[in-house]
Short mmCIF file of C-alpha atoms and ligand atoms in Angstrom, two decimals:
data_model
loop_
_atom_site.label_atom_id
_atom_site.label_comp_id
_atom_site.label_asym_id
_atom_site.label_seq_id
_atom_site.Cartn_x
_atom_site.Cartn_y
_atom_site.Cartn_z
CA MET C 1 41.40 83.94 64.51
CA SER C 2 42.37 84.47 68.11
CA ASP C 3 43.25 87.87 69.48
CA HIS C 4 46.94 86.99 69.11
CA SER C 5 46.62 87.28 65.36
CA TYR C 6 48.36 90.64 65.17
CA GLN C 7 51.56 88.64 65.23
CA PRO C 8 53.02 88.73 61.74
CA SER C 9 51.75 85.86 59.63
CA TYR C 10 54.41 83.15 59.26
CA SER C 11 54.97 79.44 58.75
CA THR C 12 57.51 77.32 60.64
CA ARG C 13 58.69 75.93 57.32
CA PRO C 14 61.75 77.54 55.78
CA THR C 15 61.67 78.87 52.23
CA LEU C 16 64.28 78.47 49.53
CA ARG C 17 63.97 81.40 47.18
CA VAL C 18 65.34 80.64 43.72
CA ASP C 19 65.79 83.60 41.42
CA LEU C 20 65.09 82.11 37.99
CA ALA C 21 65.54 85.50 36.36
CA GLN C 22 69.11 85.56 37.69
CA ILE C 23 69.69 81.98 36.47
CA ARG C 24 68.67 83.19 33.04
CA ALA C 25 70.96 86.21 33.34
CA ASN C 26 73.81 83.91 34.37
CA TYR C 27 73.10 81.72 31.34
CA ASP C 28 73.16 84.74 29.03
CA ALA C 29 76.41 86.00 30.55
CA LEU C 30 78.16 82.61 30.23
CA LYS C 31 76.85 82.24 26.68
CA GLU C 32 78.42 85.57 25.83
CA ILE C 33 81.85 84.27 26.90
CA ALA C 34 81.34 80.92 25.18
CA GLY C 35 80.80 82.67 21.85
CA THR C 36 79.67 80.25 19.16
CA ALA C 37 79.87 77.17 21.39
CA LYS C 38 76.52 75.74 22.42
CA ILE C 39 75.54 75.49 26.05
CA GLY C 40 74.73 72.08 27.53
CA ALA C 41 73.37 72.91 30.97
CA SER C 42 74.30 70.65 33.87
CA VAL C 43 71.02 70.14 35.77
CA LYS C 44 72.02 66.94 37.58
CA ALA C 45 71.07 66.44 41.24
CA ASP C 46 67.84 68.39 40.78
CA ALA C 47 69.74 71.32 39.26
CA TYR C 48 72.18 71.38 42.19
CA GLY C 49 69.26 71.26 44.60
CA LEU C 50 67.34 74.16 43.11
CA GLY C 51 64.70 72.25 41.13
CA ALA C 52 65.57 70.66 37.77
CA VAL C 53 62.25 71.30 36.06
CA PRO C 54 61.74 74.99 36.80
CA VAL C 55 65.45 75.64 36.19
CA ALA C 56 65.46 73.73 32.88
CA LYS C 57 62.26 75.43 31.73
CA THR C 58 63.86 78.79 32.40
CA LEU C 59 66.98 77.82 30.46
CA TYR C 60 64.84 76.41 27.66
CA GLY C 61 63.11 79.78 27.50
CA ALA C 62 66.55 81.35 27.10
CA GLY C 63 67.30 79.07 24.14
CA CYS C 64 69.08 76.15 25.83
CA ARG C 65 68.29 72.81 24.16
CA ILE C 66 70.92 70.49 25.68
CA PHE C 67 70.83 69.27 29.27
CA PHE C 68 73.01 66.93 31.33
CA VAL C 69 71.72 64.83 34.21
CA ALA C 70 73.45 62.04 36.16
CA THR C 71 70.88 59.24 36.08
CA ALA C 72 68.10 57.93 33.86
CA GLY C 73 65.54 58.73 36.57
CA GLU C 74 66.64 62.37 36.61
CA GLY C 75 66.40 62.35 32.83
CA LYS C 76 62.86 61.01 32.84
CA MET C 77 61.73 63.71 35.26
CA LEU C 78 63.35 66.34 33.13
CA ARG C 79 61.77 64.98 29.95
CA ASP C 80 58.33 65.21 31.53
CA GLY C 81 59.10 68.81 32.51
CA VAL C 82 60.75 70.26 29.41
CA GLY C 83 59.01 68.38 26.62
CA PRO C 84 60.19 66.49 23.55
CA ASN C 85 62.57 68.98 21.93
CA ALA C 86 65.39 69.05 24.48
CA ALA C 87 68.40 66.77 24.18
CA ILE C 88 68.89 65.12 27.57
CA TYR C 89 72.20 63.36 28.22
CA VAL C 90 72.68 60.89 31.06
CA LEU C 91 76.24 61.33 32.34
CA ASN C 92 76.49 58.12 34.33
CA GLY C 93 75.92 56.05 31.23
CA PRO C 94 73.56 53.26 30.15
CA ALA C 95 72.88 50.46 32.63
CA PRO C 96 70.77 47.38 31.86
CA ARG C 97 68.11 48.21 34.42
CA ASP C 98 67.69 51.73 33.00
CA LYS C 99 67.21 50.60 29.40
CA GLY C 100 63.42 51.00 29.41
CA VAL C 101 63.56 54.48 30.91
CA LEU C 102 66.35 55.60 28.56
CA LEU C 103 64.47 54.45 25.47
CA GLY C 104 61.00 55.42 26.72
CA ALA C 105 62.01 58.98 27.60
CA LYS C 106 64.32 59.32 24.58
CA LEU C 107 67.35 59.99 26.75
CA LYS C 108 70.84 60.01 25.30
CA PRO C 109 73.39 57.95 27.20
CA VAL C 110 76.93 59.15 27.70
CA ILE C 111 79.20 56.19 26.89
CA ASN C 112 81.97 55.99 29.49
CA SER C 113 83.66 52.64 28.75
CA LEU C 114 84.03 49.98 26.07
CA GLU C 115 81.71 47.76 28.11
CA GLN C 116 79.03 50.47 28.03
CA ALA C 117 79.70 50.94 24.32
CA GLN C 118 79.19 47.22 23.58
CA TYR C 119 76.14 47.05 25.79
CA TRP C 120 74.47 50.10 24.30
CA ALA C 121 75.31 49.09 20.74
CA SER C 122 73.56 45.77 21.37
CA VAL C 123 70.49 47.69 22.54
CA ALA C 124 70.63 50.25 19.73
CA ARG C 125 70.82 47.54 17.06
CA THR C 126 67.46 46.17 18.17
CA VAL C 127 65.41 49.39 18.17
CA ASN C 128 64.14 51.77 15.51
CA GLU C 129 65.67 55.24 15.71
CA PRO C 130 68.01 54.67 18.65
CA PRO C 131 69.00 57.89 20.44
CA TYR C 132 72.28 59.63 19.71
CA THR C 133 75.02 59.20 22.28
CA ALA C 134 78.02 61.11 23.59
CA ILE C 135 81.41 59.46 23.93
CA HIS C 136 83.20 60.42 27.16
CA ILE C 137 86.99 60.23 27.13
CA ASP C 138 89.02 60.18 30.35
CA THR C 139 91.90 62.57 29.69
CA GLY C 140 93.48 62.29 33.11
CA MET C 141 90.92 62.75 35.86
CA ASN C 142 90.57 58.99 36.32
CA ARG C 143 86.87 59.30 36.92
CA LEU C 144 84.42 58.10 34.24
CA GLY C 145 85.40 57.84 30.60
CA LEU C 146 87.21 55.73 28.00
CA SER C 147 90.98 55.44 28.29
CA LEU C 148 93.08 56.57 25.36
CA THR C 149 93.66 52.94 24.32
CA ASP C 150 89.90 52.29 24.48
CA VAL C 151 89.44 55.28 22.18
CA VAL C 152 91.81 53.79 19.60
CA GLU C 153 89.85 50.55 19.72
CA LEU C 154 86.52 52.35 19.36
CA GLY C 155 87.89 54.36 16.45
CA ARG C 156 88.81 51.16 14.60
CA ASP C 157 85.46 49.46 15.13
CA LYS C 158 83.29 51.12 12.47
CA SER C 159 80.32 48.89 13.20
CA LEU C 160 80.41 49.72 16.92
CA TRP C 161 80.79 53.42 16.17
CA SER C 162 77.87 53.54 13.79
CA ALA C 163 75.64 51.53 16.15
CA LEU C 164 76.36 54.09 18.88
CA ASN C 165 75.65 57.01 16.57
CA PRO C 166 77.70 59.52 18.59
CA GLU C 167 76.61 63.14 18.45
CA TRP C 168 79.34 64.47 20.75
CA VAL C 169 82.78 63.51 21.97
CA MET C 170 83.49 64.93 25.39
CA SER C 171 85.92 64.95 28.31
CA HIS C 172 85.99 66.60 31.72
CA LEU C 173 88.62 68.85 33.31
CA ALA C 174 90.02 68.02 36.74
CA CYS C 175 91.72 71.30 37.67
CA ALA C 176 89.96 74.01 35.67
CA PRO C 177 89.42 76.39 38.65
CA ASP C 178 93.19 76.95 38.69
CA ALA C 179 94.11 78.52 35.33
CA GLU C 180 97.83 78.02 36.03
CA ASN C 181 97.56 74.30 36.66
CA PRO C 182 99.49 72.40 33.94
CA MET C 183 96.85 69.66 34.10
CA ASN C 184 94.55 71.88 31.99
CA LYS C 185 96.90 71.96 29.00
CA THR C 186 97.75 68.29 29.42
CA GLN C 187 94.07 67.36 29.27
CA LEU C 188 93.45 69.70 26.34
CA LYS C 189 96.28 68.06 24.39
CA ARG C 190 95.16 64.53 25.23
CA PHE C 191 91.58 65.42 24.28
CA ARG C 192 92.61 66.68 20.86
CA LYS C 193 94.81 63.66 20.29
CA ALA C 194 92.11 61.20 21.33
CA ALA C 195 89.42 62.93 19.25
CA ALA C 196 91.71 62.61 16.21
CA GLN C 197 91.39 58.82 16.54
CA LEU C 198 87.63 59.04 16.06
CA PRO C 199 85.40 60.04 13.14
CA LEU C 200 84.91 63.81 13.03
CA THR C 201 82.37 64.67 15.75
CA PRO C 202 81.55 67.89 17.63
CA LEU C 203 83.58 68.22 20.83
CA SER C 204 82.95 69.37 24.40
CA LEU C 205 85.45 69.79 27.24
CA ALA C 206 84.65 72.72 29.52
CA ASN C 207 82.52 72.92 32.65
CA THR C 208 81.94 76.39 34.15
CA ALA C 209 85.54 76.84 35.24
CA GLY C 210 86.71 75.58 31.85
CA ILE C 211 84.76 78.35 30.13
CA TYR C 212 87.02 80.87 31.90
CA LEU C 213 90.15 79.09 30.57
CA GLY C 214 89.40 80.67 27.21
CA LYS C 215 88.52 79.87 23.65
CA PRO C 216 90.76 76.81 23.07
CA TYR C 217 88.73 75.03 25.74
CA HIS C 218 85.27 75.85 24.35
CA PHE C 219 85.08 73.63 21.23
CA GLN C 220 81.46 73.20 20.03
CA MET C 221 79.75 72.97 23.41
CA VAL C 222 80.44 74.01 27.00
CA ARG C 223 78.73 72.36 29.98
CA PRO C 224 78.25 74.85 32.82
CA GLY C 225 76.54 73.93 36.07
CA ILE C 226 77.66 75.88 39.13
CA GLY C 227 78.00 79.11 37.17
CA LEU C 228 74.34 78.98 36.17
CA TYR C 229 73.48 78.79 39.87
CA GLY C 230 75.68 81.69 40.86
CA GLY C 231 78.39 79.69 42.58
CA VAL C 232 81.99 80.82 42.24
CA ALA C 233 83.71 78.34 39.92
CA THR C 234 87.33 79.48 39.79
CA ASN C 235 90.14 80.63 42.04
CA THR C 236 89.82 84.12 40.59
CA PRO C 237 86.21 85.10 41.29
CA ALA C 238 86.69 88.67 40.07
CA GLN C 239 86.66 87.44 36.45
CA GLU C 240 83.33 85.65 36.88
CA VAL C 241 80.05 86.88 35.45
CA SER C 242 77.38 85.01 37.40
CA LYS C 243 75.55 86.14 40.52
CA PRO C 244 73.93 84.21 43.38
CA VAL C 245 70.44 82.85 42.83
CA ALA C 246 69.51 80.93 46.00
CA THR C 247 68.50 82.22 49.39
CA LEU C 248 67.43 80.15 52.38
CA MET C 249 64.99 82.06 54.58
CA ALA C 250 63.75 80.75 57.91
CA PRO C 251 61.42 82.17 60.54
CA ILE C 252 62.33 83.03 64.11
CA LEU C 253 60.23 80.63 66.21
CA GLN C 254 61.14 81.92 69.65
CA VAL C 255 63.19 84.70 71.25
CA LYS C 256 64.92 84.14 74.60
CA TYR C 257 66.92 86.19 77.06
CA ILE C 258 69.56 84.15 78.86
CA GLN C 259 72.16 84.95 81.49
CA ALA C 260 75.93 84.81 81.28
CA GLY C 261 77.16 81.27 81.97
CA GLU C 262 74.10 79.49 80.58
CA PRO C 263 74.64 76.83 77.88
CA ILE C 264 73.05 76.76 74.42
CA GLY C 265 72.00 73.73 72.40
CA TYR C 266 73.02 70.05 72.27
CA ASN C 267 76.09 69.08 74.28
CA SER C 268 76.21 72.63 75.67
CA THR C 269 78.96 73.47 73.21
CA TYR C 270 78.33 77.19 73.71
CA ILE C 271 78.35 78.96 77.07
CA ALA C 272 76.95 82.49 77.07
CA PRO C 273 79.86 84.87 77.76
CA ARG C 274 77.40 87.61 78.75
CA ASP C 275 73.68 88.14 79.13
CA MET C 276 72.28 87.42 75.71
CA ARG C 277 69.25 87.66 73.53
CA ILE C 278 69.02 84.62 71.27
CA ALA C 279 66.65 83.73 68.45
CA ILE C 280 65.63 80.14 67.77
CA VAL C 281 65.31 79.82 63.99
CA GLY C 282 63.30 77.23 62.06
CA ALA C 283 65.96 75.72 59.77
CA GLY C 284 68.58 73.09 60.59
CA TYR C 285 70.88 70.62 58.92
CA ALA C 286 67.88 68.87 57.34
CA ASP C 287 67.38 72.10 55.40
CA GLY C 288 71.00 72.51 54.45
CA VAL C 289 72.47 74.53 57.32
CA PRO C 290 75.63 72.49 57.88
CA VAL C 291 76.44 71.15 61.34
CA SER C 292 79.98 72.35 60.70
CA GLU C 293 78.62 75.91 60.95
CA SER C 294 77.94 75.31 64.65
CA ASN C 295 79.55 78.12 66.70
CA ARG C 296 81.27 79.40 63.53
CA GLY C 297 78.79 80.37 60.85
CA THR C 298 76.69 83.47 60.43
CA ALA C 299 73.24 84.37 59.21
CA ILE C 300 71.55 87.62 58.29
CA LEU C 301 68.85 89.32 60.32
CA HIS C 302 67.57 92.64 58.98
CA ASP C 303 70.72 93.12 56.92
CA GLU C 304 72.90 92.60 59.98
CA GLU C 305 75.21 89.64 60.46
CA VAL C 306 74.38 87.44 63.43
CA LYS C 307 76.44 84.51 64.72
CA ILE C 308 75.26 80.93 64.93
CA VAL C 309 75.63 79.85 68.56
CA GLY C 310 75.56 76.24 69.78
CA ARG C 311 75.29 73.19 67.62
CA VAL C 312 73.07 73.36 64.56
CA SER C 313 70.32 70.79 65.07
CA MET C 314 68.12 68.95 62.58
CA ASP C 315 65.31 71.48 62.38
CA LEU C 316 66.59 74.45 64.35
CA THR C 317 69.52 76.84 64.54
CA ILE C 318 70.14 79.38 67.27
CA VAL C 319 71.60 82.80 66.53
CA ASP C 320 72.96 85.52 68.79
CA ALA C 321 70.63 88.50 68.39
CA THR C 322 71.94 90.43 71.39
CA ASP C 323 73.30 93.32 69.36
CA ALA C 324 70.71 93.31 66.59
CA ASN C 325 69.45 96.84 66.13
CA LEU C 326 66.02 96.18 64.64
CA ALA C 327 63.14 94.22 66.13
CA VAL C 328 63.85 90.57 66.89
CA GLU C 329 60.42 89.00 66.84
CA VAL C 330 58.70 85.71 66.26
CA GLY C 331 57.99 85.30 62.56
CA GLY C 332 60.91 87.54 61.60
CA VAL C 333 63.06 86.21 58.79
CA VAL C 334 66.64 85.00 59.12
CA ILE C 335 68.61 84.45 55.91
CA PHE C 336 71.20 81.69 55.69
CA ARG C 337 72.57 81.91 52.18
CA GLY C 338 72.42 84.08 49.15
CA GLU C 339 75.52 86.13 48.72
CA HIS C 340 77.17 84.17 51.48
CA LEU C 341 77.56 80.79 49.81
CA GLU C 342 81.28 81.34 49.27
CA THR C 343 82.31 82.52 52.72
CA GLU C 344 80.09 79.90 54.28
CA SER C 345 81.53 77.08 52.26
CA LYS C 346 84.93 78.05 53.66
CA SER C 347 83.73 78.25 57.23
CA ALA C 348 81.80 74.99 56.81
CA LYS C 349 84.97 73.36 55.39
CA THR C 350 83.21 72.22 52.23
CA ILE C 351 82.65 73.50 48.69
CA ASN C 352 79.85 75.71 47.44
CA TYR C 353 78.52 72.85 45.28
CA GLU C 354 77.85 70.75 48.36
CA LEU C 355 76.12 73.55 50.25
CA LEU C 356 73.96 74.29 47.24
CA VAL C 357 72.75 70.72 46.60
CA ARG C 358 71.89 70.21 50.25
CA LEU C 359 69.88 73.40 50.46
CA GLY C 360 66.21 73.36 50.71
CA GLN C 361 65.42 69.64 50.43
CA ARG C 362 62.56 70.24 52.85
CA CYS C 363 61.85 73.89 52.13
CA ARG C 364 58.96 75.48 50.41
CA ARG C 365 60.48 76.66 47.15
CA ASP C 366 59.66 80.13 46.00
CA TYR C 367 60.58 80.71 42.35
CA TRP C 368 61.12 84.21 41.05
CA LYS C 369 60.38 83.96 37.37
CA PRO C 370 61.86 86.06 34.61
CA LYS C 371 59.33 88.70 33.67
CA LYS C 372 59.67 89.36 29.97
CA LYS C 373 59.84 87.34 26.77
CA GLU C 374 59.13 84.05 28.40
CA PRO C 375 57.27 81.11 26.98
CA GLU C 376 54.16 80.22 28.96
CA TYR C 377 54.60 77.82 31.86
C1 PLP W 427 78.89 68.27 36.79
C2 PLP W 427 79.54 68.26 35.48
C3 PLP W 427 79.62 69.45 34.71
C4 PLP W 427 79.26 70.80 35.27
O1 PLP W 427 80.30 71.24 36.13
P1 PLP W 427 80.31 72.68 36.86
O2 PLP W 427 81.62 72.69 37.57
O3 PLP W 427 79.15 72.68 37.80
O4 PLP W 427 80.19 73.72 35.83
C5 PLP W 427 80.11 69.33 33.42
N1 PLP W 427 80.52 68.14 32.93
C6 PLP W 427 80.49 67.00 33.64
C7 PLP W 427 80.97 65.73 33.04
C8 PLP W 427 80.02 67.03 34.94
O5 PLP W 427 80.01 65.89 35.67
#
């Protein structure tokens, strides 16, 4: 090493720290509220950007055996990671080109339309031991799912029903974060009515926010996602039991002293109002720091809040470290998320889900594992 090596050791690559122990604690806390309902964990989009396999293994260790992904490819990756005993549902349904992956990885398609029902029944009739399915009813969101008239038709077609071999009947809430929204009760009523048209099957309606709507919404399974990852799910956060799990940490790459009147960053969108000390930090929008945080957002340096100045660029963000009390040095760590997901999603004019999934696509991921009573992995 050169004689400069007394600099603190650091890498230019940012780190996304994922607290798996807290994910497990969030699971346990949500399970407590859900009572006897099972938990089907939403681990789509790489577990909201945090890593589907390590997250699912952690949840499996906590007793979770049902997982929801969006696509067959996500399902296959999860199957390879969690082994043969987990039920893996593919929310976006069965598509002809995914047939081989669905059957090969023993994935369970969610049936969202009569077309999907007919298609999958034709597949299931040709294979030994076809996988169970879930029937998804659209109770008013007008996203995926069978209409109420489709449900009546499906209920009448015994041969179609038995070819599909449904294990669950489910629907999805549009307005669950707002407990007062009449849409919740409307969907609950429609869900019950639709389910009554079908052979008796276990039911599932609630996502994370739906869990907080109370027992009538829990049925036999709840499907939390954001709550497992510590994101606020409802308009009344005080009632919520989960805590943040993800922290983006990036190194200071350079420290500069600039004079009042000098510009900072692309398009010179920031002009120094005074002499400043700025830190150039090694994380940008490619790592999940939103461009919309430019000149608005904050980060944390030694427990102190520092402002983002200038436009966030692809790999770099500049913060105002003029008033920072502790050392501002190359290799020092700046934190972009953690507890701040909620305030930042407001200042970035987005939702916490979007910030979370975009986090850390390029980062080194540092998983904090639960310590006790874990299966080996
Ligand atoms: C994503 C999703 C969930 C999980 O929702 P959260 O709000 O993250 O708890 C549950 N059900 C369906 C159908 C989904 O698409």
